[in-house]
mmCIF file of C-alpha atoms in Angstrom:
data_model
loop_
_atom_site.group_PDB
_atom_site.id
_atom_site.type_symbol
_atom_site.label_atom_id
_atom_site.label_comp_id
_atom_site.label_asym_id
_atom_site.label_seq_id
_atom_site.Cartn_x
_atom_site.Cartn_y
_atom_site.Cartn_z
ATOM 1 C CA MET A 19 23.279 -9.157 35.356
ATOM 2 C CA LYS A 20 20.435 -8.453 37.749
ATOM 3 C CA GLN A 21 19.965 -4.990 36.260
ATOM 4 C CA LYS A 22 19.752 -6.429 32.726
ATOM 5 C CA LYS A 23 17.132 -8.928 33.901
ATOM 6 C CA ILE A 24 15.028 -6.137 35.402
ATOM 7 C CA LEU A 25 15.320 -4.030 32.241
ATOM 8 C CA SER A 26 14.381 -7.044 30.137
ATOM 9 C CA THR A 27 11.311 -7.702 32.288
ATOM 10 C CA ILE A 28 10.251 -4.044 32.119
ATOM 11 C CA GLY A 29 10.700 -4.058 28.329
ATOM 12 C CA THR A 30 8.664 -7.242 27.972
ATOM 13 C CA VAL A 31 5.823 -5.831 30.074
ATOM 14 C CA PHE A 32 5.892 -2.509 28.210
ATOM 15 C CA PHE A 33 5.759 -4.061 24.744
ATOM 16 C CA THR A 34 3.103 -6.548 25.856
ATOM 17 C CA ILE A 35 0.886 -3.660 26.970
ATOM 18 C CA LEU A 36 1.658 -1.782 23.745
ATOM 19 C CA CYS A 37 0.765 -4.847 21.675
ATOM 20 C CA PHE A 38 -2.504 -5.241 23.574
ATOM 21 C CA ILE A 39 -3.371 -1.579 22.901
ATOM 22 C CA TRP A 40 -2.791 -2.086 19.179
ATOM 23 C CA VAL A 41 -4.777 -5.337 19.033
ATOM 24 C CA LEU A 42 -7.661 -4.096 21.232
ATOM 25 C CA PRO A 43 -9.550 -2.225 18.436
ATOM 26 C CA VAL A 44 -9.439 -5.352 16.270
ATOM 27 C CA LEU A 45 -10.818 -7.447 19.115
ATOM 28 C CA ILE A 46 -13.601 -4.900 19.739
ATOM 29 C CA VAL A 47 -14.603 -4.943 16.062
ATOM 30 C CA LEU A 48 -14.552 -8.741 16.033
ATOM 31 C CA MET A 49 -16.694 -8.843 19.185
ATOM 32 C CA ASP A 50 -19.178 -6.295 17.808
ATOM 33 C CA SER A 51 -19.528 -8.268 14.589
ATOM 34 C CA PHE A 52 -21.618 -10.820 16.504
ATOM 35 C CA LYS A 53 -24.075 -8.177 17.794
ATOM 36 C CA SER A 54 -27.108 -6.677 16.127
ATOM 37 C CA ARG A 55 -26.543 -3.350 14.399
ATOM 38 C CA MET A 56 -28.467 -1.345 17.006
ATOM 39 C CA PHE A 57 -26.410 -2.654 19.930
ATOM 40 C CA ILE A 58 -23.137 -2.046 18.085
ATOM 41 C CA SER A 59 -23.885 1.671 18.362
ATOM 42 C CA LEU A 60 -25.464 1.585 21.824
ATOM 43 C CA GLU A 61 -23.015 -0.791 23.552
ATOM 44 C CA PRO A 62 -19.827 -0.948 21.457
ATOM 45 C CA PHE A 63 -17.594 -2.127 24.325
ATOM 46 C CA ALA A 64 -19.992 -4.606 25.963
ATOM 47 C CA PHE A 65 -19.733 -8.350 25.454
ATOM 48 C CA PRO A 66 -22.545 -9.999 23.452
ATOM 49 C CA THR A 67 -25.483 -11.212 25.538
ATOM 50 C CA ASP A 68 -28.543 -13.316 24.791
ATOM 51 C CA GLN A 69 -30.326 -10.120 23.739
ATOM 52 C CA THR A 70 -27.570 -8.685 21.534
ATOM 53 C CA PHE A 71 -26.001 -11.846 20.060
ATOM 54 C CA VAL A 72 -26.996 -12.549 16.440
ATOM 55 C CA GLY A 73 -24.429 -15.204 15.534
ATOM 56 C CA LEU A 74 -23.173 -15.141 11.938
ATOM 57 C CA GLU A 75 -26.091 -13.073 10.649
ATOM 58 C CA ASN A 76 -23.916 -10.012 9.989
ATOM 59 C CA TYR A 77 -21.401 -12.092 8.031
ATOM 60 C CA VAL A 78 -24.108 -13.723 5.931
ATOM 61 C CA GLN A 79 -25.657 -10.319 5.213
ATOM 62 C CA ALA A 80 -22.264 -8.868 4.256
ATOM 63 C CA ILE A 81 -21.631 -11.697 1.799
ATOM 64 C CA ASP A 82 -25.135 -11.932 0.285
ATOM 65 C CA TYR A 83 -26.357 -8.314 0.378
ATOM 66 C CA TYR A 84 -23.234 -6.156 0.311
ATOM 67 C CA GLY A 85 -21.104 -8.378 -1.948
ATOM 68 C CA PHE A 86 -18.228 -8.713 0.492
ATOM 69 C CA LEU A 87 -16.482 -11.513 -1.409
ATOM 70 C CA ASP A 88 -16.651 -9.527 -4.654
ATOM 71 C CA ALA A 89 -15.173 -6.511 -2.881
ATOM 72 C CA VAL A 90 -12.329 -8.624 -1.482
ATOM 73 C CA GLY A 91 -11.660 -10.125 -4.903
ATOM 74 C CA TRP A 92 -11.536 -6.740 -6.627
ATOM 75 C CA THR A 93 -9.369 -5.349 -3.827
ATOM 76 C CA VAL A 94 -6.815 -8.126 -4.244
ATOM 77 C CA PHE A 95 -6.917 -7.795 -8.041
ATOM 78 C CA ILE A 96 -6.449 -4.010 -7.928
ATOM 79 C CA THR A 97 -3.657 -4.201 -5.356
ATOM 80 C CA VAL A 98 -1.664 -6.990 -7.018
ATOM 81 C CA GLY A 99 -2.177 -5.661 -10.541
ATOM 82 C CA SER A 100 -1.370 -2.058 -9.631
ATOM 83 C CA VAL A 101 1.758 -2.956 -7.653
ATOM 84 C CA PHE A 102 3.015 -5.193 -10.477
ATOM 85 C CA VAL A 103 2.532 -2.479 -13.110
ATOM 86 C CA ILE A 104 4.055 0.185 -10.849
ATOM 87 C CA LEU A 105 7.136 -1.923 -10.098
ATOM 88 C CA LEU A 106 7.771 -2.825 -13.727
ATOM 89 C CA CYS A 107 7.054 0.542 -15.336
ATOM 90 C CA CYS A 108 8.615 2.712 -12.625
ATOM 91 C CA SER A 109 11.819 0.671 -12.477
ATOM 92 C CA MET A 110 12.227 0.955 -16.250
ATOM 93 C CA CYS A 111 11.401 4.664 -16.097
ATOM 94 C CA ALA A 112 13.919 5.230 -13.295
ATOM 95 C CA TRP A 113 16.621 3.331 -15.196
ATOM 96 C CA PHE A 114 15.999 5.450 -18.301
ATOM 97 C CA ILE A 115 15.937 8.700 -16.310
ATOM 98 C CA THR A 116 19.210 7.846 -14.546
ATOM 99 C CA ARG A 117 21.138 6.621 -17.578
ATOM 100 C CA VAL A 118 19.830 9.144 -20.134
ATOM 101 C CA ALA A 119 20.592 12.540 -18.622
ATOM 102 C CA ASN A 120 18.927 15.347 -20.574
ATOM 103 C CA ARG A 121 16.345 18.058 -19.998
ATOM 104 C CA PHE A 122 13.408 15.757 -20.685
ATOM 105 C CA THR A 123 14.455 13.091 -18.164
ATOM 106 C CA ARG A 124 15.312 15.733 -15.552
ATOM 107 C CA GLY A 125 11.867 17.272 -16.078
ATOM 108 C CA VAL A 126 10.145 13.888 -15.642
ATOM 109 C CA TYR A 127 12.176 13.239 -12.486
ATOM 110 C CA LEU A 128 11.250 16.637 -11.039
ATOM 111 C CA LEU A 129 7.558 15.990 -11.785
ATOM 112 C CA CYS A 130 7.776 12.666 -9.924
ATOM 113 C CA VAL A 131 9.419 14.353 -6.954
ATOM 114 C CA LEU A 132 6.863 17.189 -7.073
ATOM 115 C CA SER A 133 4.013 14.676 -6.862
ATOM 116 C CA MET A 134 5.380 13.614 -3.456
ATOM 117 C CA VAL A 135 5.300 17.145 -2.022
ATOM 118 C CA VAL A 136 1.511 17.531 -1.817
ATOM 119 C CA PRO A 137 -0.173 14.813 0.306
ATOM 120 C CA PHE A 138 -2.821 12.858 -1.557
ATOM 121 C CA GLN A 139 -5.393 13.555 1.191
ATOM 122 C CA MET A 140 -5.298 17.287 0.342
ATOM 123 C CA VAL A 141 -6.348 16.740 -3.269
ATOM 124 C CA MET A 142 -8.311 13.502 -2.874
ATOM 125 C CA PHE A 143 -11.815 14.977 -3.185
ATOM 126 C CA THR A 144 -10.834 17.328 -6.025
ATOM 127 C CA LEU A 145 -9.207 14.529 -8.013
ATOM 128 C CA SER A 146 -12.193 12.237 -7.382
ATOM 129 C CA LEU A 147 -14.604 14.919 -8.630
ATOM 130 C CA VAL A 148 -12.565 15.614 -11.762
ATOM 131 C CA ALA A 149 -12.097 11.893 -12.431
ATOM 132 C CA ASP A 150 -15.857 11.268 -12.117
ATOM 133 C CA ARG A 151 -16.687 14.089 -14.545
ATOM 134 C CA LEU A 152 -14.115 12.891 -17.088
ATOM 135 C CA GLY A 153 -15.046 9.233 -16.723
ATOM 136 C CA LEU A 154 -11.608 8.377 -15.327
ATOM 137 C CA SER A 155 -12.710 7.156 -11.901
ATOM 138 C CA THR A 156 -10.788 3.889 -12.173
ATOM 139 C CA PRO A 157 -7.965 2.347 -10.116
ATOM 140 C CA TRP A 158 -5.546 2.577 -13.040
ATOM 141 C CA GLY A 159 -4.766 6.255 -12.446
ATOM 142 C CA ILE A 160 -2.626 5.641 -9.352
ATOM 143 C CA GLY A 161 0.536 7.752 -9.226
ATOM 144 C CA ALA A 162 3.985 6.363 -8.585
ATOM 145 C CA GLY A 163 6.299 9.284 -7.835
ATOM 146 C CA LEU A 164 7.733 7.623 -4.741
ATOM 147 C CA ALA A 165 8.577 4.455 -6.674
ATOM 148 C CA VAL A 166 10.453 6.369 -9.387
ATOM 149 C CA PHE A 167 12.316 8.375 -6.746
ATOM 150 C CA MET A 168 13.439 5.247 -4.855
ATOM 151 C CA PHE A 169 14.394 3.330 -7.991
ATOM 152 C CA CYS A 170 16.421 6.291 -9.285
ATOM 153 C CA GLY A 171 18.391 6.397 -6.057
ATOM 154 C CA PHE A 172 19.197 2.687 -6.312
ATOM 155 C CA VAL A 173 20.089 2.726 -10.023
ATOM 156 C CA LYS A 174 22.681 5.447 -9.339
ATOM 157 C CA SER A 175 24.498 2.985 -7.058
ATOM 158 C CA ILE A 176 24.755 0.330 -9.813
ATOM 159 C CA PRO A 177 28.140 0.519 -11.615
ATOM 160 C CA ILE A 178 27.534 1.472 -15.229
ATOM 161 C CA GLU A 179 30.469 -0.754 -16.261
ATOM 162 C CA ILE A 180 28.238 -3.812 -15.704
ATOM 163 C CA GLU A 181 25.737 -2.536 -18.254
ATOM 164 C CA GLU A 182 28.480 -1.543 -20.678
ATOM 165 C CA ALA A 183 29.891 -5.077 -20.470
ATOM 166 C CA ALA A 184 26.454 -6.502 -21.262
ATOM 167 C CA LEU A 185 26.123 -4.203 -24.281
ATOM 168 C CA ILE A 186 29.562 -5.241 -25.526
ATOM 169 C CA ASP A 187 28.465 -8.890 -25.255
ATOM 170 C CA GLY A 188 25.572 -8.097 -27.592
ATOM 171 C CA CYS A 189 22.671 -7.420 -25.194
ATOM 172 C CA SER A 190 20.058 -4.929 -26.310
ATOM 173 C CA PRO A 191 18.977 -2.216 -23.837
ATOM 174 C CA ILE A 192 15.804 -4.166 -22.999
ATOM 175 C CA ARG A 193 17.707 -7.392 -22.406
ATOM 176 C CA THR A 194 20.329 -5.516 -20.383
ATOM 177 C CA PHE A 195 17.611 -4.227 -18.101
ATOM 178 C CA PHE A 196 15.825 -7.551 -17.576
ATOM 179 C CA SER A 197 18.944 -9.740 -17.420
ATOM 180 C CA VAL A 198 21.371 -7.471 -15.566
ATOM 181 C CA VAL A 199 19.714 -4.486 -13.900
ATOM 182 C CA LEU A 200 16.460 -6.047 -12.688
ATOM 183 C CA PRO A 201 18.089 -8.900 -10.672
ATOM 184 C CA ILE A 202 20.342 -6.370 -8.917
ATOM 185 C CA MET A 203 17.285 -4.269 -7.989
ATOM 186 C CA LYS A 204 15.468 -7.071 -6.133
ATOM 187 C CA PRO A 205 15.880 -5.484 -2.655
ATOM 188 C CA THR A 206 14.403 -2.225 -3.934
ATOM 189 C CA TYR A 207 11.558 -4.114 -5.604
ATOM 190 C CA ILE A 208 10.628 -5.636 -2.247
ATOM 191 C CA SER A 209 10.800 -2.290 -0.402
ATOM 192 C CA VAL A 210 8.863 -0.383 -3.065
ATOM 193 C CA GLY A 211 6.300 -3.197 -3.347
ATOM 194 C CA ILE A 212 5.546 -3.057 0.388
ATOM 195 C CA LEU A 213 5.321 0.756 0.398
ATOM 196 C CA GLN A 214 3.124 0.856 -2.700
ATOM 197 C CA THR A 215 0.764 -1.772 -1.277
ATOM 198 C CA MET A 216 0.360 0.283 1.910
ATOM 199 C CA TRP A 217 -0.049 3.480 -0.128
ATOM 200 C CA ILE A 218 -2.723 1.985 -2.372
ATOM 201 C CA TRP A 219 -4.660 0.691 0.640
ATOM 202 C CA ASN A 220 -4.425 3.874 2.729
ATOM 203 C CA ASP A 221 -4.639 6.590 0.081
ATOM 204 C CA PHE A 222 -6.738 5.006 -2.653
ATOM 205 C CA LEU A 223 -8.814 1.966 -1.775
ATOM 206 C CA LEU A 224 -10.084 3.118 1.640
ATOM 207 C CA PRO A 225 -11.003 6.686 0.486
ATOM 208 C CA TYR A 226 -12.562 5.201 -2.672
ATOM 209 C CA LEU A 227 -14.739 2.885 -0.591
ATOM 210 C CA VAL A 228 -15.736 5.782 1.708
ATOM 211 C CA LEU A 229 -16.625 8.022 -1.241
ATOM 212 C CA ASP A 230 -18.489 5.156 -2.930
ATOM 213 C CA THR A 231 -20.673 4.635 0.120
#
């Protein structure tokens, strides 16, 4: 009992320190946001003083001059819209690929898997350059190979007899998907939605903002 208490205390201390390490950069950025731009570079880790403190001036400038609220609005719109389209289209694509086994569907599946092999960071600048020259530099060209791969794996675990019963009862393929298959796939929808949101933020929106500036 005593040993468990000691281990519990050590674990609590360890994870408290780890949490502080993770939160520290956020606190430093928040602290620097109240300094003038010059002192952010010169004294990034120092607390604001009477000389360096500028109040909410940086926030006002970000909203009025840099269009921060517009950027946040477009970010939310792009993220929510992209994830919704990816979830709907990729789940239907995965269902079709899994249930209709032919050369075409196997080829599409292999292309989706192949898109996961090369990290996006390796081709980010090339794709951005090509997209700019072709006028396709929009957020709607986001790939979804991972989503198709995960949905295919889950659809394979769904008994096909359930879908056959729905077809016998008179359901069309579209209604079978939305009334039978989609509710069963809710756990995968949640997992894929979280992963796609993180992927869009890390691999698309942040590099796009860096390239834009």
